Amino acid sequence: MVKPATTWLRGLLRAGKVQQRTATRLAKVLFGPPAAKPASKPRRKAVPKAGPTGAALGPPRVRKKAAPAPGKWLAAHYAPLVEPGQLPGRRLPYYLYLPDKAPNAAMRTGGRPLLVMLHGCEQSATQFAEGTRMNRLAERKGYAVLYPQQSLRSHARRCWKWYEKLTQDGGGDVSLIVGAIAQVAARYPIDRSRIYIGGISAGAGMAHIVALNHPQLFAAVGLHSGPVFGAGHSLIGAMHVMQHGAVGRVDSAIDEVLARQPLFPHLPTMLIQGQQDSVVRPVNQTQLVRQSIRINRMPFDTVVTAERWPPGATGSRNPAHGYAVHDYQVGGELLLRVAQIEQLEHAWSGGDASLPFNAKAGPDASKLLLDFFARQQRRF
């Protein structure tokens, strides 16, 4: 049966309006000025509600904020050295978590592992640390955690500029992040063979760029809901990548990296993606898989294993989405781990849902990343 032309046109207009609303929302998140906070209103005194027996109920229970991890939480910044005759450049603020747990024998000899975590748009470094609960897990394992923070002067939404060609080629914020890592590694006993970098969304895109331009620094990289590398190059282009991936640039972008660095070492990578993510759509993960295979020069007979975990019981205290994990191994070395999480939208899996961009339901993305990183060490 052929639909009347008017019905078809109405459907087309509806689809166009949906796409326009999506584009507008992404543009506001990425590039618009921060929303003004509403003026505070005087609080009304709460009136106790009556219970089923007519007796007044007490005040509503307030969720207790989790106690911070017991280690040191330090604030600092990295500022590049100024050449004679030049003006000072931008500074990069950062936070550093140093665990309270005593180092084991290996750490006393070689230093602590260091995890570098890059937040997403509209997040601060402290919010990212709290939402992911990464410091608590790092405390148990004895890891130090570095949280660089994008400045509001550089971007009104604290977005890392992963979409700029200059940044993708190793300029922009890349040198600031690398400088902060070097500064921390010089000031504290850090195991330079066990430095890892990860992030979410724009932070994931930036973490990937830093690792691709400085692969000798990192033992592994972890990307949660990240855009594919090498495309965008404009504001509209960035939105297109987030929704549709890097059409025509998936392979060539990696080939350009390999042309600049013919001796590019193995770069073990973990990719985590929500299958219901409408901000950075799953096509990006599919293309990131292809890029990881290419950058690691995996042969056609690479061993790929798959495992799936079912969702948790409905209404349980620890809800969990179902998810699948695919491992890519070459010669016994785990080079790529791909986690696809059902029903997860654009949020850190298993995070503190009282904060934006965090989903309560597991699996715990922080634990997934640390478990993967624990298997990786840079060979010099």
CSV table of C-alpha atoms in Angstrom, one decimal:
chain,number,residue,atom,x,y,z
A,1,MET,CA,0.0,0.0,0.0
A,2,VAL,CA,1.4,3.4,-1.0
A,3,LYS,CA,1.0,6.2,1.5
A,4,PRO,CA,-0.5,9.5,0.4
A,5,ALA,CA,2.1,12.2,-0.3
A,6,THR,CA,0.8,14.4,2.5
A,7,THR,CA,1.4,11.6,5.1
A,8,TRP,CA,4.9,11.0,3.8
A,9,LEU,CA,5.7,14.7,4.0
A,10,ARG,CA,4.4,15.0,7.5
A,11,GLY,CA,6.6,12.0,8.5
A,12,LEU,CA,9.6,13.7,6.8
A,13,LEU,CA,9.0,16.9,8.7
A,14,ARG,CA,8.7,15.2,12.0
A,15,ALA,CA,12.0,13.4,11.4
A,16,GLY,CA,13.7,16.7,10.4
A,17,LYS,CA,12.5,18.3,13.6
A,18,VAL,CA,13.9,15.5,15.7
A,19,GLN,CA,17.3,15.8,14.0
A,20,GLN,CA,17.2,19.6,14.5
A,21,ARG,CA,16.4,19.2,18.2
A,22,THR,CA,19.3,16.7,18.6
A,23,ALA,CA,21.7,19.0,16.7
A,24,THR,CA,20.7,22.0,18.8
A,25,ARG,CA,21.1,20.1,22.1
A,26,LEU,CA,24.6,18.9,21.0
A,27,ALA,CA,25.6,22.4,20.0
A,28,LYS,CA,24.6,23.8,23.3
A,29,VAL,CA,26.5,21.1,25.2
A,30,LEU,CA,29.6,21.4,23.1
A,31,PHE,CA,29.9,25.0,22.1
A,32,GLY,CA,27.3,27.2,23.7
A,33,PRO,CA,27.8,29.5,26.7
A,34,PRO,CA,27.0,27.9,30.1
A,35,ALA,CA,23.4,28.2,31.1
A,36,ALA,CA,22.7,30.9,33.7
A,37,LYS,CA,21.9,29.6,37.1
A,38,PRO,CA,18.3,30.5,38.2
A,39,ALA,CA,18.0,33.0,41.0
A,40,SER,CA,17.8,31.3,44.3
A,41,LYS,CA,14.4,31.4,45.9
A,42,PRO,CA,13.7,31.5,49.7
A,43,ARG,CA,13.2,28.1,51.0
A,44,ARG,CA,9.8,27.2,52.4
A,45,LYS,CA,9.7,25.6,55.7
A,46,ALA,CA,8.8,21.9,55.3
A,47,VAL,CA,5.5,20.8,56.8
A,48,PRO,CA,5.7,17.3,58.3
A,49,LYS,CA,3.5,14.8,56.3
A,50,ALA,CA,1.1,12.5,58.1
A,51,GLY,CA,1.8,8.8,58.1
A,52,PRO,CA,-0.8,6.1,57.5
A,53,THR,CA,-1.7,6.2,61.2
A,54,GLY,CA,-2.1,9.9,61.3
A,55,ALA,CA,1.2,10.5,63.1
A,56,ALA,CA,3.6,13.0,61.7
A,57,LEU,CA,6.5,11.6,59.8
A,58,GLY,CA,10.1,12.7,60.3
A,59,PRO,CA,12.1,14.7,57.7
A,60,PRO,CA,12.9,12.8,54.5
A,61,ARG,CA,16.0,10.8,54.5
A,62,VAL,CA,18.9,12.5,52.8
A,63,ARG,CA,21.4,10.4,50.9
A,64,LYS,CA,24.7,10.5,52.7
A,65,LYS,CA,27.7,11.6,50.7
A,66,ALA,CA,30.3,8.9,50.5
A,67,ALA,CA,33.4,9.4,52.5
A,68,PRO,CA,36.4,10.5,50.4
A,69,ALA,CA,39.3,8.1,49.8
A,70,PRO,CA,41.9,8.3,52.6
A,71,GLY,CA,44.8,9.4,50.5
A,72,LYS,CA,46.1,12.9,49.7
A,73,TRP,CA,44.1,15.1,47.3
A,74,LEU,CA,46.4,17.8,45.9
A,75,ALA,CA,45.7,20.7,43.7
A,76,ALA,CA,48.4,22.1,41.4
A,77,HIS,CA,49.0,23.4,37.9
A,78,TYR,CA,51.5,23.0,35.0
A,79,ALA,CA,52.9,26.0,33.3
A,80,PRO,CA,55.3,25.6,30.3
A,81,LEU,CA,58.7,27.3,30.6
A,82,VAL,CA,58.7,30.8,29.0
A,83,GLU,CA,61.3,31.4,26.4
A,84,PRO,CA,63.1,34.8,26.6
A,85,GLY,CA,61.1,37.5,24.9
A,86,GLN,CA,57.9,35.5,25.0
A,87,LEU,CA,54.7,36.0,27.0
A,88,PRO,CA,53.6,33.3,29.5
A,89,GLY,CA,51.3,30.7,27.9
A,90,ARG,CA,48.3,29.0,29.3
A,91,ARG,CA,48.5,27.1,32.6
A,92,LEU,CA,46.8,23.7,33.0
A,93,PRO,CA,45.3,23.1,36.5
A,94,TYR,CA,45.2,19.6,37.8
A,95,TYR,CA,44.3,17.5,40.8
A,96,LEU,CA,46.4,14.5,42.0
A,97,TYR,CA,45.3,11.6,44.2
A,98,LEU,CA,48.1,9.9,46.1
A,99,PRO,CA,47.0,6.7,47.9
A,100,ASP,CA,47.4,6.3,51.6
A,101,LYS,CA,48.0,2.6,51.2
A,102,ALA,CA,51.7,1.6,51.6
A,103,PRO,CA,53.4,0.6,48.4
A,104,ASN,CA,54.2,-3.0,47.8
A,105,ALA,CA,57.7,-4.3,47.2
A,106,ALA,CA,57.5,-3.7,43.4
A,107,MET,CA,56.2,-0.1,43.9
A,108,ARG,CA,58.9,0.6,46.4
A,109,THR,CA,61.5,-0.3,43.8
A,110,GLY,CA,59.9,1.0,40.6
A,111,GLY,CA,57.3,3.6,41.8
A,112,ARG,CA,53.5,3.6,41.8
A,113,PRO,CA,51.4,3.2,38.6
A,114,LEU,CA,49.9,6.5,37.4
A,115,LEU,CA,46.4,6.8,35.9
A,116,VAL,CA,45.6,10.0,33.9
A,117,MET,CA,41.8,10.7,33.8
A,118,LEU,CA,40.3,13.3,31.5
A,119,HIS,CA,36.8,14.6,32.3
A,120,GLY,CA,34.0,15.3,29.7
A,121,CYS,CA,32.2,18.5,28.8
A,122,GLU,CA,30.4,20.3,31.6
A,123,GLN,CA,32.5,18.5,34.2
A,124,SER,CA,35.3,19.5,36.5
A,125,ALA,CA,38.1,17.3,37.5
A,126,THR,CA,36.8,17.0,41.0
A,127,GLN,CA,33.3,16.1,39.8
A,128,PHE,CA,34.8,13.5,37.5
A,129,ALA,CA,36.8,11.9,40.3
A,130,GLU,CA,33.8,11.8,42.6
A,131,GLY,CA,31.4,10.5,39.9
A,132,THR,CA,33.7,7.7,38.8
A,133,ARG,CA,34.8,6.8,42.3
A,134,MET,CA,38.1,6.1,40.8
A,135,ASN,CA,40.1,7.2,43.8
A,136,ARG,CA,38.6,4.5,46.0
A,137,LEU,CA,39.6,1.8,43.6
A,138,ALA,CA,43.0,3.4,43.0
A,139,GLU,CA,43.5,3.4,46.8
A,140,ARG,CA,43.0,-0.4,46.9
A,141,LYS,CA,45.5,-1.0,44.1
A,142,GLY,CA,48.0,1.6,45.2
A,143,TYR,CA,47.7,3.8,42.0
A,144,ALA,CA,48.2,7.5,41.8
A,145,VAL,CA,45.5,9.3,39.7
A,146,LEU,CA,46.1,12.6,37.8
A,147,TYR,CA,43.1,14.7,36.8
A,148,PRO,CA,43.9,17.5,34.4
A,149,GLN,CA,41.2,20.1,34.2
A,150,GLN,CA,40.2,22.1,31.1
A,151,SER,CA,40.0,25.8,31.9
A,152,LEU,CA,36.9,27.9,31.4
A,153,ARG,CA,39.0,30.4,29.5
A,154,SER,CA,39.8,27.8,27.0
A,155,HIS,CA,36.3,26.5,26.7
A,156,ALA,CA,33.1,27.8,28.4
A,157,ARG,CA,31.9,24.2,28.8
A,158,ARG,CA,35.3,22.8,29.8
A,159,CYS,CA,35.3,20.7,26.6
A,160,TRP,CA,38.7,19.3,25.4
A,161,LYS,CA,39.1,20.4,21.8
A,162,TRP,CA,39.4,16.8,20.3
A,163,TYR,CA,37.9,17.9,17.0
A,164,GLU,CA,40.5,20.5,16.1
A,165,LYS,CA,43.1,19.4,13.5
A,166,LEU,CA,45.8,21.2,15.5
A,167,THR,CA,45.0,19.2,18.6
A,168,GLN,CA,44.8,15.9,16.6
A,169,ASP,CA,48.3,16.6,15.2
A,170,GLY,CA,49.7,17.0,18.8
A,171,GLY,CA,49.3,20.7,19.4
A,172,GLY,CA,46.8,22.6,21.6
A,173,ASP,CA,46.2,21.0,25.0
A,174,VAL,CA,48.2,17.9,24.2
A,175,SER,CA,51.5,19.4,25.2
A,176,LEU,CA,50.0,20.8,28.4
A,177,ILE,CA,48.7,17.4,29.4
A,178,VAL,CA,52.0,15.7,28.6
A,179,GLY,CA,53.8,18.4,30.6
A,180,ALA,CA,51.6,17.8,33.6
A,181,ILE,CA,52.3,14.1,33.4
A,182,ALA,CA,56.0,14.8,33.3
A,183,GLN,CA,55.8,17.2,36.2
A,184,VAL,CA,54.0,14.6,38.4
A,185,ALA,CA,56.4,11.8,37.4
A,186,ALA,CA,59.3,14.0,38.3
A,187,ARG,CA,57.9,15.1,41.7
A,188,TYR,CA,56.7,11.7,42.9
A,189,PRO,CA,57.9,8.1,42.6
A,190,ILE,CA,56.0,7.0,39.5
A,191,ASP,CA,56.6,3.8,37.5
A,192,ARG,CA,57.1,5.2,34.0
A,193,SER,CA,56.4,1.8,32.5
A,194,ARG,CA,52.9,1.8,34.0
A,195,ILE,CA,51.3,5.1,33.0
A,196,TYR,CA,47.7,4.9,31.7
A,197,ILE,CA,45.3,7.4,30.3
A,198,GLY,CA,41.6,7.4,29.9
A,199,GLY,CA,38.5,9.6,29.9
A,200,ILE,CA,34.8,10.0,28.9
A,201,SER,CA,33.3,11.6,25.9
A,202,ALA,CA,35.4,14.7,24.9
A,203,GLY,CA,37.9,13.5,27.6
A,204,ALA,CA,38.1,10.1,25.9
A,205,GLY,CA,38.7,11.8,22.5
A,206,MET,CA,41.5,13.8,24.1
A,207,ALA,CA,43.0,10.8,25.9
A,208,HIS,CA,43.2,9.0,22.5
A,209,ILE,CA,44.8,11.9,20.8
A,210,VAL,CA,47.5,12.3,23.6
A,211,ALA,CA,48.2,8.6,23.4
A,212,LEU,CA,48.5,8.5,19.6
A,213,ASN,CA,50.9,11.4,19.7
A,214,HIS,CA,53.0,10.2,22.6
A,215,PRO,CA,52.6,6.4,22.6
A,216,GLN,CA,56.0,5.8,24.3
A,217,LEU,CA,54.5,7.4,27.5
A,218,PHE,CA,51.6,5.0,28.0
A,219,ALA,CA,51.1,1.3,28.8
A,220,ALA,CA,47.5,1.4,27.7
A,221,VAL,CA,44.5,3.8,27.0
A,222,GLY,CA,40.9,3.5,28.0
A,223,LEU,CA,38.0,5.3,26.2
A,224,HIS,CA,34.5,5.5,27.6
A,225,SER,CA,31.9,6.8,25.1
A,226,GLY,CA,34.6,8.5,23.0
A,227,PRO,CA,34.5,9.9,19.5
A,228,VAL,CA,36.5,8.3,16.7
A,229,PHE,CA,39.9,9.9,16.0
A,230,GLY,CA,40.9,12.1,13.1
A,231,ALA,CA,37.8,13.8,11.9
A,232,GLY,CA,35.6,16.8,12.8
A,233,HIS,CA,38.0,19.8,12.2
A,234,SER,CA,35.1,22.3,12.8
A,235,LEU,CA,32.1,22.7,15.2
A,236,ILE,CA,29.7,21.3,12.7
A,237,GLY,CA,32.2,18.5,11.8
A,238,ALA,CA,32.5,17.5,15.5
A,239,MET,CA,28.7,17.1,15.8
A,240,HIS,CA,28.7,15.0,12.6
A,241,VAL,CA,31.4,12.7,14.1
A,242,MET,CA,29.5,12.3,17.3
A,243,GLN,CA,26.4,11.2,15.4
A,244,HIS,CA,27.8,9.4,12.4
A,245,GLY,CA,31.5,8.7,13.0
A,246,ALA,CA,34.4,9.7,10.7
A,247,VAL,CA,33.1,8.9,7.2
A,248,GLY,CA,36.1,8.5,4.9
A,249,ARG,CA,38.7,9.2,7.7
A,250,VAL,CA,38.7,6.0,9.8
A,251,ASP,CA,41.7,4.4,8.1
A,252,SER,CA,43.5,7.4,6.6
A,253,ALA,CA,43.7,9.2,10.0
A,254,ILE,CA,45.6,6.3,11.5
A,255,ASP,CA,47.8,5.9,8.4
A,256,GLU,CA,48.9,9.5,8.9
A,257,VAL,CA,49.9,8.8,12.5
A,258,LEU,CA,51.9,5.7,11.4
A,259,ALA,CA,53.5,7.8,8.6
A,260,ARG,CA,54.7,10.3,11.2
A,261,GLN,CA,55.8,7.5,13.6
A,262,PRO,CA,56.9,4.4,11.6
A,263,LEU,CA,58.1,2.7,14.8
A,264,PHE,CA,54.8,3.2,16.6
A,265,PRO,CA,54.7,0.7,19.5
A,266,HIS,CA,51.7,-1.5,20.6
A,267,LEU,CA,49.0,0.6,22.2
A,268,PRO,CA,46.7,-1.7,24.2
A,269,THR,CA,43.2,-0.1,24.3
A,270,MET,CA,39.9,-0.6,26.1
A,271,LEU,CA,36.7,0.8,24.6
A,272,ILE,CA,33.5,1.1,26.7
A,273,GLN,CA,30.3,2.2,25.0
A,274,GLY,CA,26.6,2.5,25.9
A,275,GLN,CA,24.4,1.0,23.3
A,276,GLN,CA,21.7,3.6,23.9
A,277,ASP,CA,24.1,6.6,23.7
A,278,SER,CA,22.5,9.3,21.5
A,279,VAL,CA,25.2,11.9,22.1
A,280,VAL,CA,28.3,9.9,21.0
A,281,ARG,CA,26.6,7.1,19.1
A,282,PRO,CA,27.9,3.5,19.0
A,283,VAL,CA,29.1,3.8,15.5
A,284,ASN,CA,32.1,5.7,17.0
A,285,GLN,CA,33.1,2.6,19.0
A,286,THR,CA,32.8,0.4,15.9
A,287,GLN,CA,35.2,2.7,14.1
A,288,LEU,CA,37.5,3.0,17.1
A,289,VAL,CA,37.8,-0.8,17.0
A,290,ARG,CA,38.9,-0.6,13.4
A,291,GLN,CA,41.4,2.1,14.2
A,292,SER,CA,42.9,0.1,17.1
A,293,ILE,CA,43.3,-2.9,14.9
A,294,ARG,CA,45.1,-0.8,12.4
A,295,ILE,CA,47.4,1.1,14.8
A,296,ASN,CA,48.4,-2.2,16.4
A,297,ARG,CA,48.9,-3.8,13.0
A,298,MET,CA,46.9,-6.8,14.1
A,299,PRO,CA,47.0,-9.7,11.6
A,300,PHE,CA,44.0,-11.3,10.0
A,301,ASP,CA,44.2,-14.3,12.3
A,302,THR,CA,44.0,-12.3,15.5
A,303,VAL,CA,42.3,-14.3,18.2
A,304,VAL,CA,39.0,-12.8,19.2
A,305,THR,CA,37.1,-14.1,22.2
A,306,ALA,CA,33.6,-13.0,23.5
A,307,GLU,CA,31.8,-13.2,26.8
A,308,ARG,CA,28.4,-11.8,27.8
A,309,TRP,CA,27.0,-11.0,31.2
A,310,PRO,CA,23.2,-10.8,31.7
A,311,PRO,CA,21.5,-7.8,33.3
A,312,GLY,CA,21.0,-7.8,37.1
A,313,ALA,CA,17.7,-8.7,38.7
A,314,THR,CA,15.0,-6.0,38.4
A,315,GLY,CA,14.7,-3.9,41.6
A,316,SER,CA,18.0,-5.2,43.1
A,317,ARG,CA,20.1,-2.9,45.3
A,318,ASN,CA,22.9,-3.2,42.8
A,319,PRO,CA,21.3,-2.8,39.3
A,320,ALA,CA,23.4,-3.8,36.3
A,321,HIS,CA,22.9,-3.7,32.6
A,322,GLY,CA,23.7,-6.7,30.5
A,323,TYR,CA,27.0,-6.3,28.6
A,324,ALA,CA,29.4,-8.1,26.2
A,325,VAL,CA,33.2,-8.0,26.1
A,326,HIS,CA,35.3,-8.9,23.1
A,327,ASP,CA,39.1,-9.5,23.6
A,328,TYR,CA,41.6,-9.2,20.7
A,329,GLN,CA,44.9,-11.0,21.4
A,330,VAL,CA,48.0,-11.3,19.3
A,331,GLY,CA,50.7,-13.8,20.5
A,332,GLY,CA,49.1,-14.0,23.9
A,333,GLU,CA,49.1,-10.1,24.3
A,334,LEU,CA,45.8,-8.5,25.0
A,335,LEU,CA,45.8,-5.5,22.6
A,336,LEU,CA,42.1,-4.6,22.5
A,337,ARG,CA,39.1,-5.1,24.8
A,338,VAL,CA,35.7,-3.9,23.7
A,339,ALA,CA,32.8,-3.6,26.2
A,340,GLN,CA,29.3,-3.0,24.8
A,341,ILE,CA,26.8,-2.1,27.6
A,342,GLU,CA,23.1,-2.6,26.9
A,343,GLN,CA,20.7,0.2,27.8
A,344,LEU,CA,23.4,2.6,28.9
A,345,GLU,CA,23.1,6.2,27.7
A,346,HIS,CA,25.8,8.9,27.7
A,347,ALA,CA,27.1,8.3,31.2
A,348,TRP,CA,29.8,6.7,33.2
A,349,SER,CA,28.7,3.1,33.9
A,350,GLY,CA,28.4,2.2,37.5
A,351,GLY,CA,29.1,5.8,38.7
A,352,ASP,CA,27.6,8.0,41.3
A,353,ALA,CA,24.2,8.8,39.8
A,354,SER,CA,23.7,11.8,42.1
A,355,LEU,CA,26.1,13.6,39.8
A,356,PRO,CA,25.5,14.4,36.1
A,357,PHE,CA,26.9,12.0,33.4
A,358,ASN,CA,27.0,9.0,35.8
A,359,ALA,CA,24.7,6.0,35.7
A,360,LYS,CA,24.0,4.0,38.8
A,361,ALA,CA,23.6,0.6,37.0
A,362,GLY,CA,26.8,-1.4,36.4
A,363,PRO,CA,29.0,-2.7,35.2
A,364,ASP,CA,31.5,-0.5,37.1
A,365,ALA,CA,33.5,1.1,34.3
A,366,SER,CA,36.2,2.2,36.7
A,367,LYS,CA,36.8,-1.4,37.8
A,368,LEU,CA,36.7,-2.6,34.2
A,369,LEU,CA,39.4,-0.1,33.2
A,370,LEU,CA,41.7,-0.8,36.2
A,371,ASP,CA,41.4,-4.6,35.6
A,372,PHE,CA,42.5,-4.0,32.0
A,373,PHE,CA,45.3,-1.7,32.9
A,374,ALA,CA,46.6,-4.1,35.5
A,375,ARG,CA,47.5,-6.5,32.6
A,376,GLN,CA,49.5,-3.9,30.7
A,377,GLN,CA,53.1,-2.6,31.1
A,378,ARG,CA,55.2,-0.6,28.7
A,379,ARG,CA,58.2,-2.4,27.4
A,380,PHE,CA,61.0,0.0,26.6
